[in-house]
mmCIF file of C-alpha atoms in Angstrom:
data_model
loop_
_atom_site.group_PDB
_atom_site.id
_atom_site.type_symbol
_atom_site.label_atom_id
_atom_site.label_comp_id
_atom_site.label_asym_id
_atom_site.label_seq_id
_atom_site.Cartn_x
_atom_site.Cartn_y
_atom_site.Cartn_z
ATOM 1 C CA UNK M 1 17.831 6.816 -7.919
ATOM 2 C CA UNK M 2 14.429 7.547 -9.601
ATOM 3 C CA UNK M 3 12.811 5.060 -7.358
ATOM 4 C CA UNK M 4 9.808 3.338 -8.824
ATOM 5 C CA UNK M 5 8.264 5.167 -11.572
ATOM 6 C CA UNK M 6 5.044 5.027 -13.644
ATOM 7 C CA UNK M 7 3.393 6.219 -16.944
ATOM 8 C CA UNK M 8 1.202 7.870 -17.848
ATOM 9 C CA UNK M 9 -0.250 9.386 -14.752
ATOM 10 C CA UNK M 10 -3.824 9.551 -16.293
ATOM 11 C CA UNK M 11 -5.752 7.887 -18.884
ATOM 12 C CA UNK M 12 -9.178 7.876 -20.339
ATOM 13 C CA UNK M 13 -10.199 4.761 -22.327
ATOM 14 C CA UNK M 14 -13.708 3.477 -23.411
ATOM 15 C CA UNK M 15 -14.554 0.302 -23.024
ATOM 16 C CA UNK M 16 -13.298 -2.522 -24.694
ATOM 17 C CA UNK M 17 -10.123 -0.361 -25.274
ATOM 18 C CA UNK M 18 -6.424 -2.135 -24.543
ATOM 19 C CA UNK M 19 -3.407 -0.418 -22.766
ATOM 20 C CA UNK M 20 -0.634 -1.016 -21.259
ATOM 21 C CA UNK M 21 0.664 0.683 -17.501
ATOM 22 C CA UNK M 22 4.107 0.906 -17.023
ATOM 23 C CA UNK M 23 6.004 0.571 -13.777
ATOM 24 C CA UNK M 24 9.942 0.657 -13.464
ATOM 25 C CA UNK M 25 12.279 0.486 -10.597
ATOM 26 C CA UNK M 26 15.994 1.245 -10.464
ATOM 27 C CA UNK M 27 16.493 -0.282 -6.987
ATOM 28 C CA UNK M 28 17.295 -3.676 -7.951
ATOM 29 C CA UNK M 29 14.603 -4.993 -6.268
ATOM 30 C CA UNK M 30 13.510 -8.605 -6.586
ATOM 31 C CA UNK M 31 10.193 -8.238 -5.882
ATOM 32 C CA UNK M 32 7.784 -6.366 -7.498
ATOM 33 C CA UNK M 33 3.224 -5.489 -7.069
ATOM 34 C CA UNK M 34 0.531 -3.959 -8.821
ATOM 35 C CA UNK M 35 -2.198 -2.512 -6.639
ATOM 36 C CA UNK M 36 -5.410 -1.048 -7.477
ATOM 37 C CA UNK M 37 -6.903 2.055 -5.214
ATOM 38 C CA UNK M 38 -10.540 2.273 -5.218
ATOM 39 C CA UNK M 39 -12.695 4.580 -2.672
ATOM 40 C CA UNK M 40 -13.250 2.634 1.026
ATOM 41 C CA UNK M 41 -11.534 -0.707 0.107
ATOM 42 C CA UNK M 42 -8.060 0.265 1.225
ATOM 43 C CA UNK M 43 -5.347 -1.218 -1.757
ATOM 44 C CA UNK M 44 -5.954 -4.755 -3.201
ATOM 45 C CA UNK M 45 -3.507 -7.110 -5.219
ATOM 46 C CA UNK M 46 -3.826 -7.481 -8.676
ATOM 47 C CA UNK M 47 -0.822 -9.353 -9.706
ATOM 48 C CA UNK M 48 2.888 -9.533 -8.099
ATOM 49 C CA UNK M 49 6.432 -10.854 -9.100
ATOM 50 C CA UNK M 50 9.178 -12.547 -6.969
ATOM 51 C CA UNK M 51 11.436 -11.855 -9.583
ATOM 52 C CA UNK M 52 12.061 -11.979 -13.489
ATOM 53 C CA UNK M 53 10.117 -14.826 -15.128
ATOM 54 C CA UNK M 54 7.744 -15.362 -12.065
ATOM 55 C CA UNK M 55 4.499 -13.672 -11.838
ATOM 56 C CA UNK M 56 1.818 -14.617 -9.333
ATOM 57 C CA UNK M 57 -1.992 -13.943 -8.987
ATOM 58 C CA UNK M 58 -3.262 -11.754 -6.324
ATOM 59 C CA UNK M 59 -6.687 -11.205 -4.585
ATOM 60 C CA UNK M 60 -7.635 -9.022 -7.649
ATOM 61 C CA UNK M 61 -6.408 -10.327 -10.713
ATOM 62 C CA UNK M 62 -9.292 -10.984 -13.393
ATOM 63 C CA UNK M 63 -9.081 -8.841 -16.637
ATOM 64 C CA UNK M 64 -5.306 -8.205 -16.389
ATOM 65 C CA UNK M 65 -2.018 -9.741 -17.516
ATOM 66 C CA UNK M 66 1.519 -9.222 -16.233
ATOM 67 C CA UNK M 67 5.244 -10.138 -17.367
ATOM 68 C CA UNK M 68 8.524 -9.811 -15.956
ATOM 69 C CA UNK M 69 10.946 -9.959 -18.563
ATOM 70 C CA UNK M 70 13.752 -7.796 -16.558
ATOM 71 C CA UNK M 71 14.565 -7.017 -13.068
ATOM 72 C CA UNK M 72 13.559 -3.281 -13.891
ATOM 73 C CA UNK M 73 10.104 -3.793 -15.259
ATOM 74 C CA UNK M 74 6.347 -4.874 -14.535
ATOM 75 C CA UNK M 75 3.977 -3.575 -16.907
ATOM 76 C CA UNK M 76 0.129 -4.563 -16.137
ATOM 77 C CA UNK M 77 -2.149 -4.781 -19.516
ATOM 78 C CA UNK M 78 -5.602 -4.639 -19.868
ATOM 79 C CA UNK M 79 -7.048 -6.239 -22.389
ATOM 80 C CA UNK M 80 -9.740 -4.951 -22.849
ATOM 81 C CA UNK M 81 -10.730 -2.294 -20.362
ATOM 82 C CA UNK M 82 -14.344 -2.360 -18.362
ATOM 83 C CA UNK M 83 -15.541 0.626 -16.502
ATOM 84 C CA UNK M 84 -15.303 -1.019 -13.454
ATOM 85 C CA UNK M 85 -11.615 -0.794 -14.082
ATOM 86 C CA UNK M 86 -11.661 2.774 -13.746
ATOM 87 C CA UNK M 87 -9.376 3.253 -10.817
ATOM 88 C CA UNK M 88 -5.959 4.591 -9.394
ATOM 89 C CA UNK M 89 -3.357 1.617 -10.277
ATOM 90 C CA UNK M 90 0.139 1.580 -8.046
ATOM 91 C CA UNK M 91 3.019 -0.300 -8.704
ATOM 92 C CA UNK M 92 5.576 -1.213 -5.690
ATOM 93 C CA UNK M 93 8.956 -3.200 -5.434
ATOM 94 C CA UNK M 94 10.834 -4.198 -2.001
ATOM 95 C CA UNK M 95 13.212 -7.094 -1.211
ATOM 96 C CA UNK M 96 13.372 -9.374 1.473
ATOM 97 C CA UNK M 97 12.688 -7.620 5.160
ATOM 98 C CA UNK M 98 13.384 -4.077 3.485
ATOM 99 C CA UNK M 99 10.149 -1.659 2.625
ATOM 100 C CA UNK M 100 7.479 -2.282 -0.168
ATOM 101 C CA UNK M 101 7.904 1.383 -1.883
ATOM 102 C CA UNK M 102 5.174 2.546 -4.194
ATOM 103 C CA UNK M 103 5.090 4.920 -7.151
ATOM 104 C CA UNK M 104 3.249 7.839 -7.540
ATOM 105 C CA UNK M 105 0.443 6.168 -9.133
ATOM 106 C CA UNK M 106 -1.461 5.801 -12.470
ATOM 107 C CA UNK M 107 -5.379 7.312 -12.475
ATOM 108 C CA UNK M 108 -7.223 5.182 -15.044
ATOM 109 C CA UNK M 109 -10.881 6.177 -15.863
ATOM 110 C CA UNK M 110 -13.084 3.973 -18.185
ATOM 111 C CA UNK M 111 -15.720 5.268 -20.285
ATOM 112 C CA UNK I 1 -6.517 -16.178 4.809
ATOM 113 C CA UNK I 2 -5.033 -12.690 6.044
ATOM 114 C CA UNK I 3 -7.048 -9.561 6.226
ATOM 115 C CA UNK I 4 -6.164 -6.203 8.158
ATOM 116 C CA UNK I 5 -9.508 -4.253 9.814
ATOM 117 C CA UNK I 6 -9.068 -0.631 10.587
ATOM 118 C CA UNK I 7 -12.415 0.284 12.406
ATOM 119 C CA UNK I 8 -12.129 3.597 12.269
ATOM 120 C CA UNK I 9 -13.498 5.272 8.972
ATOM 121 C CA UNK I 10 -12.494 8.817 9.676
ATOM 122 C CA UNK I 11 -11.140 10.598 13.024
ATOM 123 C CA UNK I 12 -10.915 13.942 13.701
ATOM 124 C CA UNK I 13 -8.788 15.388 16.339
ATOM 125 C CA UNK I 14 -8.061 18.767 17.262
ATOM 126 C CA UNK I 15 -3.856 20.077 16.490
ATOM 127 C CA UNK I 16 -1.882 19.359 19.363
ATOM 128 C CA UNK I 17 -4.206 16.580 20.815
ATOM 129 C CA UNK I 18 -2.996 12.972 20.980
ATOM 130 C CA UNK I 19 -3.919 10.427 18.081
ATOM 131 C CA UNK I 20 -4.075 6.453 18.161
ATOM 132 C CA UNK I 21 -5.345 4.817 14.896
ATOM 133 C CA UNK I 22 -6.423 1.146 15.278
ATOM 134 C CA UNK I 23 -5.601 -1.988 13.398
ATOM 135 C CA UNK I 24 -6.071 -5.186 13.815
ATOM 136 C CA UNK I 25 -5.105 -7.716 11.498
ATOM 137 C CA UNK I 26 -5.474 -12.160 11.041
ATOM 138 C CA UNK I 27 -2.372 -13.693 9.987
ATOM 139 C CA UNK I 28 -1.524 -17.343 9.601
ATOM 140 C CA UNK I 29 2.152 -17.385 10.621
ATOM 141 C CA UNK I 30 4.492 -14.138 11.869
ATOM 142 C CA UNK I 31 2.778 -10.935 10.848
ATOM 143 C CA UNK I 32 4.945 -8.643 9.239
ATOM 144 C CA UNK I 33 3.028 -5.118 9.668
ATOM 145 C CA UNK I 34 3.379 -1.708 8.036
ATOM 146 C CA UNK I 35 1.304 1.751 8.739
ATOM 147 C CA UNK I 36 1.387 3.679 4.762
ATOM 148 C CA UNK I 37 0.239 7.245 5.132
ATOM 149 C CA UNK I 38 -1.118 9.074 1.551
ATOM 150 C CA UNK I 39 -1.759 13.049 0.942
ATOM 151 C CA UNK I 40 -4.432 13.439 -1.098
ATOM 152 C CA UNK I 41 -3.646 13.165 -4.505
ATOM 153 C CA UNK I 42 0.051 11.131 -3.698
ATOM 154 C CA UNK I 43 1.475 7.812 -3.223
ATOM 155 C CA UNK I 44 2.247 6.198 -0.342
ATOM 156 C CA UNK I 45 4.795 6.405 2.162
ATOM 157 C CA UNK I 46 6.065 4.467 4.980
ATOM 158 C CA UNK I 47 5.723 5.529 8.266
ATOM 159 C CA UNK I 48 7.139 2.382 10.543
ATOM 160 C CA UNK I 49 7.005 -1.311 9.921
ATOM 161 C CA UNK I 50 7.169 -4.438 12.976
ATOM 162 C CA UNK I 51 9.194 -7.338 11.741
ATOM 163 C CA UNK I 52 10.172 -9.053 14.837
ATOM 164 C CA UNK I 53 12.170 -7.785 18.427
ATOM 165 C CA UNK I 54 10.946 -4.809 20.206
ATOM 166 C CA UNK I 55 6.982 -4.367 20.306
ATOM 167 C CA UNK I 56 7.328 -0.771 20.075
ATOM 168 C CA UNK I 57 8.050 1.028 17.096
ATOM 169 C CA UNK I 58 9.541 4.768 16.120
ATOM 170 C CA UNK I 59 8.423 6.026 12.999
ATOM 171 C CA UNK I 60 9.115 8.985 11.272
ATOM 172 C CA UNK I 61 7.102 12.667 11.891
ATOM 173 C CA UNK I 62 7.042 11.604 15.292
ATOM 174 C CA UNK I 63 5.100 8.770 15.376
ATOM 175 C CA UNK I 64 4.970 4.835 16.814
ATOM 176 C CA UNK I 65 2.826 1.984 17.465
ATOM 177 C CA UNK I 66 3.171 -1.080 19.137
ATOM 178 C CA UNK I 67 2.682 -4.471 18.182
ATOM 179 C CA UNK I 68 0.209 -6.910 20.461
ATOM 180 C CA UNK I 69 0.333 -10.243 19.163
ATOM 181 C CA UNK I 70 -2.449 -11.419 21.821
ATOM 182 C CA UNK I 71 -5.007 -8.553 20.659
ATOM 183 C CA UNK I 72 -3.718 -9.050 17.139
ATOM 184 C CA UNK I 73 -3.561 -5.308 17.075
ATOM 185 C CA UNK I 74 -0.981 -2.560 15.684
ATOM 186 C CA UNK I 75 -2.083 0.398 16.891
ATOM 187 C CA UNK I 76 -0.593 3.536 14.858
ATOM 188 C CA UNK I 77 -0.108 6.439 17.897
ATOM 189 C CA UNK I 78 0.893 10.022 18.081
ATOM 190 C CA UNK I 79 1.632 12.164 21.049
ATOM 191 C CA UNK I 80 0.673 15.611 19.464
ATOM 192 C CA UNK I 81 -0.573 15.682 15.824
ATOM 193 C CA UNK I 82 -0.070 18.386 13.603
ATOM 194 C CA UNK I 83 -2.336 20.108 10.654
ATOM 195 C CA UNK I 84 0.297 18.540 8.203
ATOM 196 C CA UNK I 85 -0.789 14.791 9.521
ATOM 197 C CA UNK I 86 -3.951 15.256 7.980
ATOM 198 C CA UNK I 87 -4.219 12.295 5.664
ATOM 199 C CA UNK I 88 -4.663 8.791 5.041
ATOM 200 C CA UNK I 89 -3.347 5.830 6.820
ATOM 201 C CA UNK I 90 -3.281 2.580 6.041
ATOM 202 C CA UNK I 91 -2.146 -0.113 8.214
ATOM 203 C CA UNK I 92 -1.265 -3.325 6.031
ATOM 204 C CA UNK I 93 0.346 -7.096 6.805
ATOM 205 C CA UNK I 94 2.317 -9.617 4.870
ATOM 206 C CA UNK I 95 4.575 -12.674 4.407
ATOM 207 C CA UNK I 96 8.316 -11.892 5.334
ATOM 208 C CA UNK I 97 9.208 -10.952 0.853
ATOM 209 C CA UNK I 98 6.668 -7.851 1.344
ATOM 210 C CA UNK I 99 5.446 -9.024 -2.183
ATOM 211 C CA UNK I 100 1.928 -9.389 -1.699
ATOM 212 C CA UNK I 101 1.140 -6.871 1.197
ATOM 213 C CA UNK I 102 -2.932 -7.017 2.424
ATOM 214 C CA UNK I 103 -4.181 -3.394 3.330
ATOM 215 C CA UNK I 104 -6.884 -2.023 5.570
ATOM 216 C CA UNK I 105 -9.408 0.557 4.063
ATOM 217 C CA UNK I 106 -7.976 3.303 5.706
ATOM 218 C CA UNK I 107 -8.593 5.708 8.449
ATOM 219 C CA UNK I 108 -9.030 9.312 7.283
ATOM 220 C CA UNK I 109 -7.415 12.015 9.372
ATOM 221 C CA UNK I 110 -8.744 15.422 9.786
ATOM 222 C CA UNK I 111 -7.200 17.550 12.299
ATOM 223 C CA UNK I 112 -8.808 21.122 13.116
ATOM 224 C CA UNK I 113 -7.390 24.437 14.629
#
């Protein structure tokens, strides 16, 4: 098992720039999160998924979109990138009482 | 609304000494509760979650932390730390799916010789 896995691991964009972070899991999981890392605020929620079809806002959500279109996958997409974007984005899938895990991460700086 | 506090910005503590890391946390219904640590530079990984039964939890590299539900507390503790412990930790809650986890802002860890 690869686990959960993410590309790229960096990217530079300037603003008003579009992209697309990938996040894929081979565990089957149901559930699946996008997180975003800045300095002395811990992890927040940006969007999350219960399963294919169903995506949900979390406490961070303006200025990105998600799908689930397949168990597998969650891509995040920014429309159109801001520097105060500029962060380290995680992805994470778990099921029902069993671990959240997390990928390695994706560094994202805005110019 | 939940929300995890971790009051502790950054500890140091000397290898070999004991280590408690605080966190307390609001939660509308049963807390589910994790401790994450993260190298610098990594992801994270799980050290021990609470779901329900025993109060007291074993985590991996040695360490546990028990679960008060009438100090709302889930203190992350360590008999003897290590220089490889240096790190991150984040202590985070959430409903029983795990989908939409709410973390603390982390305590940093530096241990020294």
């Amino acid at each position: 098992n690869a686990g959960v896995t993410q590309t790229p691991k960096f990217q530079v964009l300037k603003t008003g720039q579009s992209m697309t972070l990938q996040c894929a899991q081979d565990m089957n999981h149901e559930y699946m999160s996008w997180y975003r890392q800045d300095p002395g605020m811990g992890l927040r929620l940006i969007h999350y998924s219960v399963g294919a079809g169903i995506t949900d806002q979390g406490e961070v959500p303006n200025g990105y979109n998600v799908s689930r279109s397949t168990t597998e996958d969650f891509p995040l997409r920014l429309l159109s990138a801001a520097p105060s974007q500029t962060s380290v984005y995680f992805c994470a899938s778990s099921s029902s009482y069993e671990t959240q895990y997390f990928g390695p991460g994706t560094r994202l700086l805005v110019l | 609304a939940q929300s995890v506090t971790q009051p502790d910005i950054h500890i140091t503590v000397s290898e070999g000494a004991s280590l408690e890391l605080r966190c307390n946390y609001s939660y509308g219904a049963t807390p589910y509760l994790f401790w994450y640590v993260q190298s610098p530079g990594q992801g994270l990984q799980l050290l021990l979650k609470y779901f329900s039964g025993d109060t007291l939890v074993q985590g991996i590299k040695g360490f546990e932390a028990e679960f008060k539900r009438s100090q709302s507390s889930f203190n992350l503790r360590k008999p003897s730390v290590h220089w490889s412990d240096a790190a991150e930790y984040f202590c985070a809650v959430g409903p029983f799916g795990n989908e939409k986890l709410t973390f603390g802002t982390g305590t940093r860890l530096t241990i020294i010789p």
